[in-house]
mmCIF file of C-alpha atoms in Angstrom:
data_model
loop_
_atom_site.group_PDB
_atom_site.id
_atom_site.type_symbol
_atom_site.label_atom_id
_atom_site.label_comp_id
_atom_site.label_asym_id
_atom_site.label_seq_id
_atom_site.Cartn_x
_atom_site.Cartn_y
_atom_site.Cartn_z
ATOM 1 C CA UNK A 10 55.943 99.899 -8.339
ATOM 2 C CA UNK A 11 56.814 97.829 -11.373
ATOM 3 C CA UNK A 12 56.268 94.201 -12.129
ATOM 4 C CA UNK A 13 60.026 93.694 -11.560
ATOM 5 C CA UNK A 14 59.166 93.510 -7.843
ATOM 6 C CA UNK A 15 57.227 90.318 -8.452
ATOM 7 C CA UNK A 16 59.738 88.084 -6.645
ATOM 8 C CA UNK A 17 62.114 89.061 -3.830
ATOM 9 C CA UNK A 18 64.603 86.376 -2.802
ATOM 10 C CA UNK A 19 66.284 86.627 0.569
ATOM 11 C CA UNK A 20 65.874 83.313 2.415
ATOM 12 C CA UNK A 21 67.499 82.339 5.671
ATOM 13 C CA UNK A 22 70.756 80.423 5.259
ATOM 14 C CA UNK A 23 69.305 77.204 6.561
ATOM 15 C CA UNK A 24 67.147 75.344 9.049
ATOM 16 C CA UNK A 25 68.008 76.484 12.565
ATOM 17 C CA UNK A 26 67.851 73.562 15.013
ATOM 18 C CA UNK A 27 69.000 75.711 17.905
ATOM 19 C CA UNK A 28 72.312 73.946 18.399
ATOM 20 C CA UNK A 29 73.056 73.600 14.696
ATOM 21 C CA UNK A 30 72.054 75.191 11.384
ATOM 22 C CA UNK A 31 71.441 72.892 8.425
ATOM 23 C CA UNK A 32 72.439 75.079 5.491
ATOM 24 C CA UNK A 33 70.203 74.730 2.449
ATOM 25 C CA UNK A 34 73.197 74.524 0.102
ATOM 26 C CA UNK A 35 74.672 71.602 2.038
ATOM 27 C CA UNK A 36 71.246 69.984 2.297
ATOM 28 C CA UNK A 37 70.896 70.058 -1.506
ATOM 29 C CA UNK A 38 74.212 68.227 -1.836
ATOM 30 C CA UNK A 39 73.109 65.604 0.684
ATOM 31 C CA UNK A 40 69.864 65.067 -1.243
ATOM 32 C CA UNK A 41 71.771 64.892 -4.539
ATOM 33 C CA UNK A 42 74.193 62.242 -3.305
ATOM 34 C CA UNK A 43 71.501 60.332 -1.395
ATOM 35 C CA UNK A 44 69.159 60.165 -4.380
ATOM 36 C CA UNK A 45 72.090 59.242 -6.600
ATOM 37 C CA UNK A 46 72.976 56.315 -4.341
ATOM 38 C CA UNK A 47 69.364 55.088 -4.430
ATOM 39 C CA UNK A 48 69.192 55.283 -8.236
ATOM 40 C CA UNK A 49 72.484 53.420 -8.640
ATOM 41 C CA UNK A 50 71.319 50.783 -6.156
ATOM 42 C CA UNK A 51 68.407 49.974 -8.450
ATOM 43 C CA UNK A 52 70.709 49.918 -11.460
ATOM 44 C CA UNK A 53 73.199 47.608 -9.729
ATOM 45 C CA UNK A 54 70.383 45.260 -8.734
ATOM 46 C CA UNK A 55 69.141 45.159 -12.309
ATOM 47 C CA UNK A 56 72.667 44.461 -13.576
ATOM 48 C CA UNK A 57 73.257 41.816 -10.859
ATOM 49 C CA UNK A 58 76.236 43.713 -9.500
ATOM 50 C CA UNK A 59 77.393 43.513 -5.891
ATOM 51 C CA UNK A 60 76.163 46.303 -3.635
ATOM 52 C CA UNK A 61 79.587 46.270 -1.980
ATOM 53 C CA UNK A 62 80.907 47.788 -5.195
ATOM 54 C CA UNK A 63 78.172 50.403 -4.940
ATOM 55 C CA UNK A 64 79.501 51.557 -1.570
ATOM 56 C CA UNK A 65 82.950 52.010 -3.093
ATOM 57 C CA UNK A 66 81.454 53.787 -6.086
ATOM 58 C CA UNK A 67 79.636 56.221 -3.796
ATOM 59 C CA UNK A 68 82.877 57.182 -2.035
ATOM 60 C CA UNK A 69 84.721 57.631 -5.326
ATOM 61 C CA UNK A 70 81.928 59.801 -6.768
ATOM 62 C CA UNK A 71 81.644 62.043 -3.706
ATOM 63 C CA UNK A 72 85.387 62.641 -3.454
ATOM 64 C CA UNK A 73 85.953 63.136 -7.181
ATOM 65 C CA UNK A 74 82.980 65.508 -7.434
ATOM 66 C CA UNK A 75 84.078 67.763 -4.586
ATOM 67 C CA UNK A 76 87.790 67.719 -5.408
ATOM 68 C CA UNK A 77 87.235 68.177 -9.134
ATOM 69 C CA UNK A 78 84.666 70.930 -8.681
ATOM 70 C CA UNK A 79 86.991 72.820 -6.346
ATOM 71 C CA UNK A 80 90.051 72.494 -8.573
ATOM 72 C CA UNK A 81 87.950 73.346 -11.616
ATOM 73 C CA UNK A 82 86.920 76.643 -10.060
ATOM 74 C CA UNK A 83 90.480 77.418 -9.052
ATOM 75 C CA UNK A 84 92.028 76.651 -12.444
ATOM 76 C CA UNK A 85 89.281 77.754 -14.827
ATOM 77 C CA UNK A 86 87.746 80.743 -13.069
ATOM 78 C CA UNK A 87 89.985 82.264 -10.402
ATOM 79 C CA UNK A 88 93.601 81.229 -10.915
ATOM 80 C CA UNK A 89 94.854 84.810 -10.783
ATOM 81 C CA UNK A 90 93.771 84.977 -7.139
ATOM 82 C CA UNK A 91 94.654 81.454 -6.005
ATOM 83 C CA UNK A 92 98.105 81.453 -7.586
ATOM 84 C CA UNK A 93 99.059 83.844 -4.778
ATOM 85 C CA UNK A 94 96.972 82.075 -2.107
ATOM 86 C CA UNK A 95 97.748 78.400 -2.640
ATOM 87 C CA UNK A 96 96.768 77.276 0.863
ATOM 88 C CA UNK A 97 93.256 78.642 0.345
ATOM 89 C CA UNK A 98 92.740 76.096 -2.440
ATOM 90 C CA UNK A 99 92.656 73.324 0.144
ATOM 91 C CA UNK A 100 91.658 75.144 3.336
ATOM 92 C CA UNK A 101 88.255 76.782 3.993
ATOM 93 C CA UNK A 102 89.946 79.898 5.369
ATOM 94 C CA UNK A 103 91.093 83.285 4.138
ATOM 95 C CA UNK A 104 94.231 84.673 5.728
ATOM 96 C CA UNK A 105 94.259 88.168 4.227
ATOM 97 C CA UNK A 106 93.446 90.920 4.963
ATOM 98 C CA UNK A 107 92.291 89.156 8.162
ATOM 99 C CA UNK A 108 91.707 85.530 9.113
ATOM 100 C CA UNK A 109 88.202 84.488 8.052
ATOM 101 C CA UNK A 110 86.301 81.212 7.674
ATOM 102 C CA UNK A 111 84.981 81.185 4.104
ATOM 103 C CA UNK A 112 84.103 77.561 3.409
ATOM 104 C CA UNK A 113 84.615 76.230 -0.106
ATOM 105 C CA UNK A 114 82.739 78.898 -2.047
ATOM 106 C CA UNK A 115 83.980 78.037 -5.517
ATOM 107 C CA UNK A 116 82.820 74.841 -7.247
ATOM 108 C CA UNK A 117 82.838 74.325 -11.025
ATOM 109 C CA UNK A 118 80.764 71.642 -12.731
ATOM 110 C CA UNK A 119 83.242 71.307 -15.607
ATOM 111 C CA UNK A 120 85.975 70.393 -13.139
ATOM 112 C CA UNK A 121 83.664 67.892 -11.459
ATOM 113 C CA UNK A 122 82.877 66.257 -14.815
ATOM 114 C CA UNK A 123 86.555 65.834 -15.700
ATOM 115 C CA UNK A 124 87.392 64.516 -12.244
ATOM 116 C CA UNK A 125 84.534 61.991 -12.264
ATOM 117 C CA UNK A 126 85.648 60.605 -15.636
ATOM 118 C CA UNK A 127 89.221 60.193 -14.384
ATOM 119 C CA UNK A 128 88.059 58.575 -11.142
ATOM 120 C CA UNK A 129 85.730 56.219 -13.005
ATOM 121 C CA UNK A 130 88.588 55.083 -15.220
ATOM 122 C CA UNK A 131 90.424 53.712 -12.206
ATOM 123 C CA UNK A 132 87.228 52.484 -10.561
ATOM 124 C CA UNK A 133 86.152 50.549 -13.652
ATOM 125 C CA UNK A 134 89.565 48.910 -13.984
ATOM 126 C CA UNK A 135 90.320 48.195 -10.333
ATOM 127 C CA UNK A 136 86.884 47.459 -8.849
ATOM 128 C CA UNK A 137 84.151 46.967 -11.457
ATOM 129 C CA UNK A 138 86.357 45.050 -13.910
ATOM 130 C CA UNK A 139 84.246 46.456 -16.714
ATOM 131 C CA UNK A 140 84.839 48.918 -19.572
ATOM 132 C CA UNK A 141 84.912 52.587 -18.627
ATOM 133 C CA UNK A 142 81.869 53.382 -20.773
ATOM 134 C CA UNK A 143 79.793 50.748 -18.964
ATOM 135 C CA UNK A 144 79.960 52.617 -15.671
ATOM 136 C CA UNK A 145 79.798 56.081 -17.267
ATOM 137 C CA UNK A 146 76.642 55.155 -19.186
ATOM 138 C CA UNK A 147 74.977 54.391 -15.873
ATOM 139 C CA UNK A 148 76.258 57.047 -13.493
ATOM 140 C CA UNK A 149 75.106 59.846 -15.794
ATOM 141 C CA UNK A 150 71.552 59.072 -14.655
ATOM 142 C CA UNK A 151 72.128 59.944 -10.968
ATOM 143 C CA UNK A 152 74.563 62.700 -11.952
ATOM 144 C CA UNK A 153 71.845 64.414 -14.007
ATOM 145 C CA UNK A 154 69.452 64.212 -11.057
ATOM 146 C CA UNK A 155 72.135 65.566 -8.751
ATOM 147 C CA UNK A 156 72.721 68.529 -11.055
ATOM 148 C CA UNK A 157 69.140 69.635 -10.382
ATOM 149 C CA UNK A 158 69.721 69.916 -6.644
ATOM 150 C CA UNK A 159 73.138 71.537 -7.012
ATOM 151 C CA UNK A 160 71.535 74.356 -9.001
ATOM 152 C CA UNK A 161 68.769 74.645 -6.408
ATOM 153 C CA UNK A 162 71.535 75.002 -3.838
ATOM 154 C CA UNK A 163 73.018 77.819 -5.917
ATOM 155 C CA UNK A 164 69.601 79.477 -5.906
ATOM 156 C CA UNK A 165 69.365 79.276 -2.118
ATOM 157 C CA UNK A 166 72.842 80.813 -1.931
ATOM 158 C CA UNK A 167 71.926 83.560 -4.429
ATOM 159 C CA UNK A 168 74.996 82.675 -6.512
ATOM 160 C CA UNK A 169 75.527 82.174 -10.251
ATOM 161 C CA UNK A 170 72.792 84.725 -10.873
ATOM 162 C CA UNK A 171 71.666 85.944 -14.275
ATOM 163 C CA UNK A 172 71.896 89.306 -15.959
ATOM 164 C CA UNK A 173 69.493 92.119 -15.187
ATOM 165 C CA UNK A 174 66.051 91.802 -16.736
ATOM 166 C CA UNK A 175 62.703 93.580 -16.819
ATOM 167 C CA UNK A 176 60.828 90.377 -17.646
ATOM 168 C CA UNK A 177 58.292 88.774 -15.318
ATOM 169 C CA UNK A 178 60.892 86.088 -14.577
ATOM 170 C CA UNK A 179 63.103 88.612 -12.809
ATOM 171 C CA UNK A 180 64.194 87.850 -9.255
ATOM 172 C CA UNK A 181 65.606 90.396 -6.816
ATOM 173 C CA UNK A 182 68.502 88.562 -5.173
ATOM 174 C CA UNK A 183 68.954 90.591 -1.999
ATOM 175 C CA UNK A 184 72.078 88.660 -1.010
ATOM 176 C CA UNK A 185 73.628 89.388 -4.377
ATOM 177 C CA UNK A 186 73.747 93.076 -3.410
ATOM 178 C CA UNK A 187 74.162 92.889 0.375
ATOM 179 C CA UNK A 188 76.329 90.820 2.685
ATOM 180 C CA UNK A 189 74.500 88.030 4.579
ATOM 181 C CA UNK A 190 74.408 90.111 7.767
ATOM 182 C CA UNK A 191 73.098 93.192 5.970
ATOM 183 C CA UNK A 192 70.614 91.114 4.004
ATOM 184 C CA UNK A 193 69.110 89.812 7.232
ATOM 185 C CA UNK A 194 68.365 93.399 8.159
ATOM 186 C CA UNK A 195 66.611 93.990 4.849
ATOM 187 C CA UNK A 196 64.013 91.221 4.856
ATOM 188 C CA UNK A 197 63.375 87.503 4.638
ATOM 189 C CA UNK A 198 60.432 87.984 2.337
ATOM 190 C CA UNK A 199 60.071 85.744 -0.682
ATOM 191 C CA UNK A 200 56.613 86.343 -2.146
ATOM 192 C CA UNK A 201 55.183 89.321 -4.055
ATOM 193 C CA UNK A 202 52.391 89.873 -1.508
ATOM 194 C CA UNK A 203 54.807 90.036 1.421
ATOM 195 C CA UNK A 204 57.199 92.282 -0.502
ATOM 196 C CA UNK A 205 54.511 94.815 -1.406
ATOM 197 C CA UNK A 206 53.213 94.833 2.173
ATOM 198 C CA UNK A 207 56.708 95.460 3.553
ATOM 199 C CA UNK A 208 57.292 98.276 1.091
ATOM 200 C CA UNK A 209 54.029 99.925 2.077
ATOM 201 C CA UNK A 210 54.797 99.750 5.805
ATOM 202 C CA UNK A 211 58.576 100.164 5.885
ATOM 203 C CA UNK A 212 60.042 103.039 3.825
ATOM 204 C CA UNK A 213 63.590 101.991 4.743
ATOM 205 C CA UNK A 214 63.022 98.589 3.207
ATOM 206 C CA UNK A 215 61.577 100.180 0.077
ATOM 207 C CA UNK A 216 64.700 102.312 -0.361
ATOM 208 C CA UNK A 217 66.996 99.321 0.102
ATOM 209 C CA UNK A 218 64.993 97.138 -2.235
ATOM 210 C CA UNK A 219 65.275 99.692 -5.013
ATOM 211 C CA UNK A 220 69.038 99.055 -4.939
ATOM 212 C CA UNK A 221 68.466 95.417 -5.854
ATOM 213 C CA UNK A 222 67.920 94.945 -9.609
ATOM 214 C CA UNK A 223 65.791 92.109 -10.956
ATOM 215 C CA UNK A 224 67.918 89.405 -12.572
ATOM 216 C CA UNK A 225 67.339 86.174 -14.437
ATOM 217 C CA UNK A 226 67.165 83.180 -12.048
ATOM 218 C CA UNK A 227 69.677 81.291 -14.205
ATOM 219 C CA UNK A 228 70.002 78.586 -11.545
ATOM 220 C CA UNK A 229 66.306 77.722 -11.844
ATOM 221 C CA UNK A 230 66.472 77.718 -15.637
ATOM 222 C CA UNK A 231 69.224 75.112 -15.482
ATOM 223 C CA UNK A 232 67.559 73.048 -12.743
ATOM 224 C CA UNK A 233 64.302 72.909 -14.726
ATOM 225 C CA UNK A 234 66.076 71.824 -17.919
ATOM 226 C CA UNK A 235 68.223 69.254 -16.090
ATOM 227 C CA UNK A 236 65.024 67.638 -14.881
ATOM 228 C CA UNK A 237 64.231 66.778 -18.501
ATOM 229 C CA UNK A 238 67.754 65.442 -19.032
ATOM 230 C CA UNK A 239 67.249 63.109 -16.079
ATOM 231 C CA UNK A 240 63.816 61.961 -17.292
ATOM 232 C CA UNK A 241 65.150 61.244 -20.787
ATOM 233 C CA UNK A 242 68.131 59.241 -19.521
ATOM 234 C CA UNK A 243 65.998 57.386 -16.987
ATOM 235 C CA UNK A 244 63.496 56.423 -19.689
ATOM 236 C CA UNK A 245 66.186 55.335 -22.162
ATOM 237 C CA UNK A 246 67.871 53.120 -19.587
ATOM 238 C CA UNK A 247 64.790 51.443 -18.140
ATOM 239 C CA UNK A 248 62.461 51.320 -21.130
ATOM 240 C CA UNK A 249 64.727 50.830 -24.151
ATOM 241 C CA UNK A 250 67.846 48.912 -25.143
ATOM 242 C CA UNK A 251 69.956 52.091 -25.083
ATOM 243 C CA UNK A 252 72.029 50.707 -22.217
ATOM 244 C CA UNK A 253 73.338 48.007 -24.560
ATOM 245 C CA UNK A 254 74.958 50.614 -26.815
ATOM 246 C CA UNK A 255 78.320 51.417 -25.314
ATOM 247 C CA UNK A 256 78.689 55.163 -24.788
ATOM 248 C CA UNK A 257 75.219 56.079 -26.073
ATOM 249 C CA UNK A 258 73.709 57.235 -22.759
ATOM 250 C CA UNK A 259 76.899 59.092 -21.883
ATOM 251 C CA UNK A 260 76.769 60.811 -25.263
ATOM 252 C CA UNK A 261 73.140 61.846 -24.783
ATOM 253 C CA UNK A 262 74.024 63.202 -21.344
ATOM 254 C CA UNK A 263 76.989 65.224 -22.575
ATOM 255 C CA UNK A 264 75.125 66.761 -25.496
ATOM 256 C CA UNK A 265 71.949 67.629 -23.581
ATOM 257 C CA UNK A 266 73.426 68.851 -20.311
ATOM 258 C CA UNK A 267 76.249 70.924 -21.757
ATOM 259 C CA UNK A 268 74.060 72.364 -24.511
ATOM 260 C CA UNK A 269 71.701 73.570 -21.791
ATOM 261 C CA UNK A 270 74.665 75.022 -19.935
ATOM 262 C CA UNK A 271 75.883 76.709 -23.133
ATOM 263 C CA UNK A 272 72.502 78.329 -23.818
ATOM 264 C CA UNK A 273 71.806 79.456 -20.235
ATOM 265 C CA UNK A 274 75.237 81.105 -20.131
ATOM 266 C CA UNK A 275 73.818 83.807 -22.400
ATOM 267 C CA UNK A 276 71.667 85.131 -19.535
ATOM 268 C CA UNK A 277 74.240 84.607 -16.769
ATOM 269 C CA UNK A 278 76.484 87.218 -15.285
ATOM 270 C CA UNK A 279 80.135 86.636 -16.061
ATOM 271 C CA UNK A 280 81.788 84.148 -13.716
ATOM 272 C CA UNK A 281 85.261 85.293 -14.739
ATOM 273 C CA UNK A 282 87.945 82.999 -16.072
ATOM 274 C CA UNK A 283 89.607 83.280 -19.470
ATOM 275 C CA UNK A 284 86.664 84.648 -21.475
ATOM 276 C CA UNK A 285 88.208 88.134 -21.699
ATOM 277 C CA UNK A 286 91.229 86.649 -23.478
ATOM 278 C CA UNK A 287 89.269 84.532 -25.976
ATOM 279 C CA UNK A 288 86.153 86.653 -26.430
ATOM 280 C CA UNK A 289 82.977 85.593 -28.286
ATOM 281 C CA UNK A 290 81.852 83.117 -25.619
ATOM 282 C CA UNK A 291 81.924 82.962 -21.815
ATOM 283 C CA UNK A 292 84.323 80.693 -19.951
ATOM 284 C CA UNK A 293 81.473 78.283 -19.231
ATOM 285 C CA UNK A 294 80.550 78.124 -22.910
ATOM 286 C CA UNK A 295 84.113 77.485 -24.059
ATOM 287 C CA UNK A 296 84.436 74.679 -21.525
ATOM 288 C CA UNK A 297 81.106 73.169 -22.633
ATOM 289 C CA UNK A 298 82.011 72.864 -26.323
ATOM 290 C CA UNK A 299 84.482 69.934 -25.936
ATOM 291 C CA UNK A 300 81.924 67.962 -23.888
ATOM 292 C CA UNK A 301 79.252 68.507 -26.558
ATOM 293 C CA UNK A 302 81.591 67.379 -29.355
ATOM 294 C CA UNK A 303 82.651 64.269 -27.433
ATOM 295 C CA UNK A 304 78.992 63.515 -26.755
ATOM 296 C CA UNK A 305 78.116 63.744 -30.455
ATOM 297 C CA UNK A 306 80.956 61.380 -31.299
ATOM 298 C CA UNK A 307 79.808 58.848 -28.707
ATOM 299 C CA UNK A 308 76.217 58.947 -29.961
ATOM 300 C CA UNK A 309 77.179 58.263 -33.581
ATOM 301 C CA UNK A 310 79.785 55.649 -32.635
ATOM 302 C CA UNK A 311 77.538 53.894 -30.120
ATOM 303 C CA UNK A 312 76.581 51.019 -32.429
ATOM 304 C CA UNK A 313 80.128 49.745 -32.091
ATOM 305 C CA UNK A 314 81.915 48.882 -28.831
ATOM 306 C CA UNK A 315 83.887 51.943 -27.804
ATOM 307 C CA UNK A 316 86.762 51.690 -25.313
ATOM 308 C CA UNK A 317 88.532 54.788 -24.070
#
């Protein structure tokens, strides 16, 4: 055995209540939105803003996030498929080769970011009656916290995995190699001790496990780094006068979060998209560059009122 067996990841899909299964991926989204609402509640109270506006903001954020993330995946990563299956963009079903419930499996953070900015433009004008950058400077705090849980959800789903590695950080994503039904038959083990015990007592499992290469847990790398983004933004808002500089917090968010995304892309497996046409960088990296540049501009221009 090699140290690459140090972590085997094949969790159940959720919490089985008997009559209903709470999927971990969905649970992470609920936590992300719930925590985001709580953070914005405290911000609104500090800014003496009506909590009725907060309820509207929550609806706008949820809808724009989900719609934007879905359309972002379709347009940036898998248009060649969806151009011939337009109904599947909006419906959680696959009609060919047979009818199948698939859920909304493709969500792209770049699409969510663009959609949120567009939605906040209308929200700031129609409801908040404040400049766009005022609301964006504040929502980036809960958005950065939400990004942590979204990546944890990806980890539970064994999606957006990294490239193969022989390092001690390697994770064997069983569900990356086997279908959910087949993976259940392999094991639900998730610790080194349990994995080694199963290998010693079940030769069939040992043979199957050898088919699963160790890969970088890119989702956890991002989640860990996003935690620092959240802490930095939280500190700047509550402990400094950064919130008075229009666009400054948004700029910090864009530079930090998308730089992290750019760097982690180097250890990720290809997600597809247009990278084969442009070369040099992955699709995720190309899409991150404009956000980083805009963020740098906002940081350096933050001493002056900026209106987009």
